[in-house]
Amino acid sequence: MPTHSRRKIKVITYGTFDLFHYGHLKILERAAALGDKLIVAVSTDEFNLVKGKECYYPFEQRADIVQAIEWVDEVIAEENWNQKVDDILEHKIDILVMGDDWKGKFDHLSAYCDVVYLPRTEGISTTIIKHDLSKV
Ligand code: C2G
């Protein structure tokens, strides 16, 4: 069926996206490939403190970098653990995508949309980058 006649499939994913790296790029590419529109919820600096993460880049810069990715249609703020149902309903999300380090953690959201966990990109993470650079 031609895409112009069917409802657009909307995908959402969540993350900090600090020190943007290849693993972030590949999850966004794969998430976007599952639908027609990708929304990315970027964790605010305040929420990252709740998550126990201290970011190198502030929210505005992390959000701008994610928004610049061609596969990303919209960036929203992730301010707490509990906004996902509201986001799914407000944005009429069909698929929630997360890396499989989160496998099982968002299964309860399958009452509202499909929940897909994709394999993480091996060998890279913000933590590895920070560790390696600390030895320079
Ligand atoms: N990721 C990946 N491969 C990597 C590193 C990260 O696929 N090598 C994925 C993660 O699985 C996640 C996304 O990239 O789906 C963003 O990762 P982080 O910025 O570390 O975000 P996180 O702290 O997992 O925040 O409510 C959900 C949280 O906000 C997720």
GROMACS .gro file of C-alpha atoms and ligand atoms in nm:
model
  166
    1MET     CA    1   0.000   0.000   0.000
    2PRO     CA    2   0.151   0.338  -0.090
    3THR     CA    3   0.274   0.520   0.220
    4HIS     CA    4   0.074   0.836   0.144
    5SER     CA    5  -0.256   0.651   0.201
    6ARG     CA    6  -0.171   0.466   0.526
    7ARG     CA    7  -0.133   0.622   0.870
    8LYS     CA    8   0.227   0.714   0.945
    9ILE     CA    9   0.400   0.479   1.185
   10LYS     CA   10   0.548   0.678   1.473
   11VAL     CA   11   0.847   0.560   1.673
   12ILE     CA   12   0.989   0.696   2.001
   13THR     CA   13   1.311   0.629   2.186
   14TYR     CA   14   1.466   0.772   2.502
   15GLY     CA   15   1.818   0.848   2.614
   16THR     CA   16   2.086   1.079   2.747
   17PHE     CA   17   2.292   1.083   2.424
   18ASP     CA   18   2.594   1.243   2.594
   19LEU     CA   19   2.921   1.251   2.397
   20PHE     CA   20   2.718   1.140   2.095
   21HIS     CA   21   2.879   0.829   1.947
   22TYR     CA   22   2.835   0.553   1.689
   23GLY     CA   23   2.618   0.342   1.919
   24HIS     CA   24   2.376   0.633   1.955
   25LEU     CA   25   2.378   0.687   1.579
   26LYS     CA   26   2.301   0.323   1.503
   27ILE     CA   27   2.011   0.294   1.750
   28LEU     CA   28   1.854   0.607   1.601
   29GLU     CA   29   1.906   0.476   1.247
   30ARG     CA   30   1.750   0.140   1.332
   31ALA     CA   31   1.463   0.299   1.529
   32ALA     CA   32   1.384   0.532   1.239
   33ALA     CA   33   1.382   0.238   0.998
   34LEU     CA   34   1.090   0.083   1.191
   35GLY     CA   35   0.849   0.365   1.100
   36ASP     CA   36   0.783   0.693   0.921
   37LYS     CA   37   0.853   0.941   1.202
   38LEU     CA   38   1.105   0.919   1.487
   39ILE     CA   39   1.068   1.118   1.808
   40VAL     CA   40   1.363   1.116   2.049
   41ALA     CA   41   1.317   1.205   2.415
   42VAL     CA   42   1.648   1.339   2.545
   43SER     CA   43   1.707   1.327   2.919
   44THR     CA   44   1.732   1.670   3.083
   45ASP     CA   45   2.031   1.755   3.302
   46GLU     CA   46   1.805   1.742   3.608
   47PHE     CA   47   1.670   1.396   3.515
   48ASN     CA   48   2.021   1.270   3.449
   49LEU     CA   49   2.105   1.349   3.812
   50VAL     CA   50   1.811   1.125   3.906
   51LYS     CA   51   1.955   0.861   3.672
   52GLY     CA   52   2.291   0.902   3.845
   53LYS     CA   53   2.454   1.037   3.529
   54GLU     CA   54   2.663   1.354   3.510
   55CYS     CA   55   2.666   1.477   3.150
   56TYR     CA   56   2.961   1.634   2.972
   57TYR     CA   57   2.729   1.830   2.742
   58PRO     CA   58   2.425   2.022   2.872
   59PHE     CA   59   2.074   1.925   2.759
   60GLU     CA   60   2.048   2.200   2.496
   61GLN     CA   61   2.363   2.078   2.318
   62ARG     CA   62   2.271   1.709   2.347
   63ALA     CA   63   1.923   1.786   2.210
   64ASP     CA   64   2.061   1.996   1.921
   65ILE     CA   65   2.302   1.718   1.820
   66VAL     CA   66   2.023   1.457   1.820
   67GLN     CA   67   1.788   1.692   1.630
   68ALA     CA   68   2.057   1.735   1.363
   69ILE     CA   69   2.049   1.365   1.281
   70GLU     CA   70   1.864   1.320   0.951
   71TRP     CA   71   1.656   1.027   1.079
   72VAL     CA   72   1.524   1.227   1.378
   73ASP     CA   73   1.200   1.419   1.318
   74GLU     CA   74   1.143   1.565   1.665
   75VAL     CA   75   1.321   1.597   1.999
   76ILE     CA   76   1.134   1.627   2.327
   77ALA     CA   77   1.264   1.648   2.684
   78GLU     CA   78   1.271   1.343   2.906
   79GLU     CA   79   1.218   1.483   3.255
   80ASN     CA   80   1.125   1.174   3.459
   81TRP     CA   81   1.081   0.797   3.451
   82ASN     CA   82   0.702   0.823   3.440
   83GLN     CA   83   0.627   1.028   3.129
   84LYS     CA   84   0.640   0.748   2.873
   85VAL     CA   85   0.268   0.658   2.877
   86ASP     CA   86   0.174   1.024   2.838
   87ASP     CA   87   0.429   1.062   2.556
   88ILE     CA   88   0.297   0.752   2.379
   89LEU     CA   89  -0.062   0.875   2.401
   90GLU     CA   90   0.010   1.241   2.322
   91HIS     CA   91   0.228   1.164   2.020
   92LYS     CA   92   0.021   0.861   1.908
   93ILE     CA   93   0.329   0.639   1.919
   94ASP     CA   94   0.314   0.296   1.754
   95ILE     CA   95   0.657   0.163   1.856
   96LEU     CA   96   0.887   0.232   2.152
   97VAL     CA   97   1.247   0.134   2.082
   98MET     CA   98   1.531   0.091   2.332
   99GLY     CA   99   1.868  -0.078   2.330
  100ASP     CA  100   1.860  -0.427   2.478
  101ASP     CA  101   2.041  -0.317   2.793
  102TRP     CA  102   1.685  -0.215   2.882
  103LYS     CA  103   1.533  -0.550   2.779
  104GLY     CA  104   1.221  -0.622   2.980
  105LYS     CA  105   1.220  -0.287   3.161
  106PHE     CA  106   0.950  -0.133   2.941
  107ASP     CA  107   0.738  -0.442   2.864
  108HIS     CA  108   0.449  -0.291   3.061
  109LEU     CA  109   0.422  -0.025   2.790
  110SER     CA  110   0.313  -0.293   2.541
  111ALA     CA  111  -0.038  -0.213   2.661
  112TYR     CA  112   0.000   0.116   2.468
  113CYS     CA  113   0.239   0.043   2.178
  114ASP     CA  114   0.481  -0.215   2.043
  115VAL     CA  115   0.799  -0.235   2.253
  116VAL     CA  116   1.117  -0.327   2.062
  117TYR     CA  117   1.460  -0.384   2.214
  118LEU     CA  118   1.745  -0.365   1.965
  119PRO     CA  119   2.095  -0.506   2.021
  120ARG     CA  120   2.337  -0.247   2.155
  121THR     CA  121   2.637  -0.158   1.941
  122GLU     CA  122   2.923  -0.346   2.103
  123GLY     CA  123   3.246  -0.186   2.223
  124ILE     CA  124   3.134   0.173   2.262
  125SER     CA  125   2.965   0.374   2.535
  126THR     CA  126   2.994   0.717   2.690
  127THR     CA  127   3.152   0.549   2.994
  128ILE     CA  128   3.420   0.380   2.780
  129ILE     CA  129   3.495   0.709   2.604
  130LYS     CA  130   3.533   0.894   2.935
  131HIS     CA  131   3.752   0.616   3.077
  132ASP     CA  132   3.980   0.597   2.773
  133LEU     CA  133   4.018   0.974   2.751
  134SER     CA  134   4.100   0.995   3.123
  135LYS     CA  135   4.418   0.796   3.051
  136VAL     CA  136   4.540   1.039   2.785
  137C2G     N1  137   2.299   0.240   2.296
  137C2G     C1  138   2.332   0.145   2.201
  137C2G     N2  139   2.460   0.107   2.187
  137C2G     C2  140   2.558   0.160   2.264
  137C2G     C3  141   2.526   0.260   2.359
  137C2G     C4  142   2.394   0.298   2.374
  137C2G     O1  143   2.244   0.094   2.129
  137C2G     N3  144   2.687   0.118   2.247
  137C2G     C5  145   2.159   0.280   2.310
  137C2G     C6  146   2.102   0.253   2.449
  137C2G     O2  147   2.063   0.117   2.462
  137C2G     C7  148   1.984   0.349   2.453
  137C2G     C8  149   2.033   0.467   2.366
  137C2G     O3  150   2.147   0.419   2.292
  137C2G     O4  151   1.870   0.288   2.391
  137C2G     C9  152   2.074   0.585   2.449
  137C2G     O5  153   2.170   0.541   2.543
  137C2G     P1  154   2.204   0.639   2.666
  137C2G     O6  155   2.231   0.776   2.615
  137C2G     O7  156   2.304   0.570   2.753
  137C2G     O8  157   2.064   0.646   2.741
  137C2G     P2  158   2.019   0.573   2.874
  137C2G     O9  159   2.098   0.624   2.989
  137C2G    O10  160   2.015   0.428   2.846
  137C2G    O11  161   1.873   0.636   2.893
  137C2G    O12  162   1.414   0.627   3.001
  137C2G    C10  163   1.517   0.563   2.931
  137C2G    C11  164   1.651   0.627   2.959
  137C2G    O13  165   1.645   0.768   2.940
  137C2G    C12  166   1.757   0.567   2.870
   0.00000   0.00000   0.00000
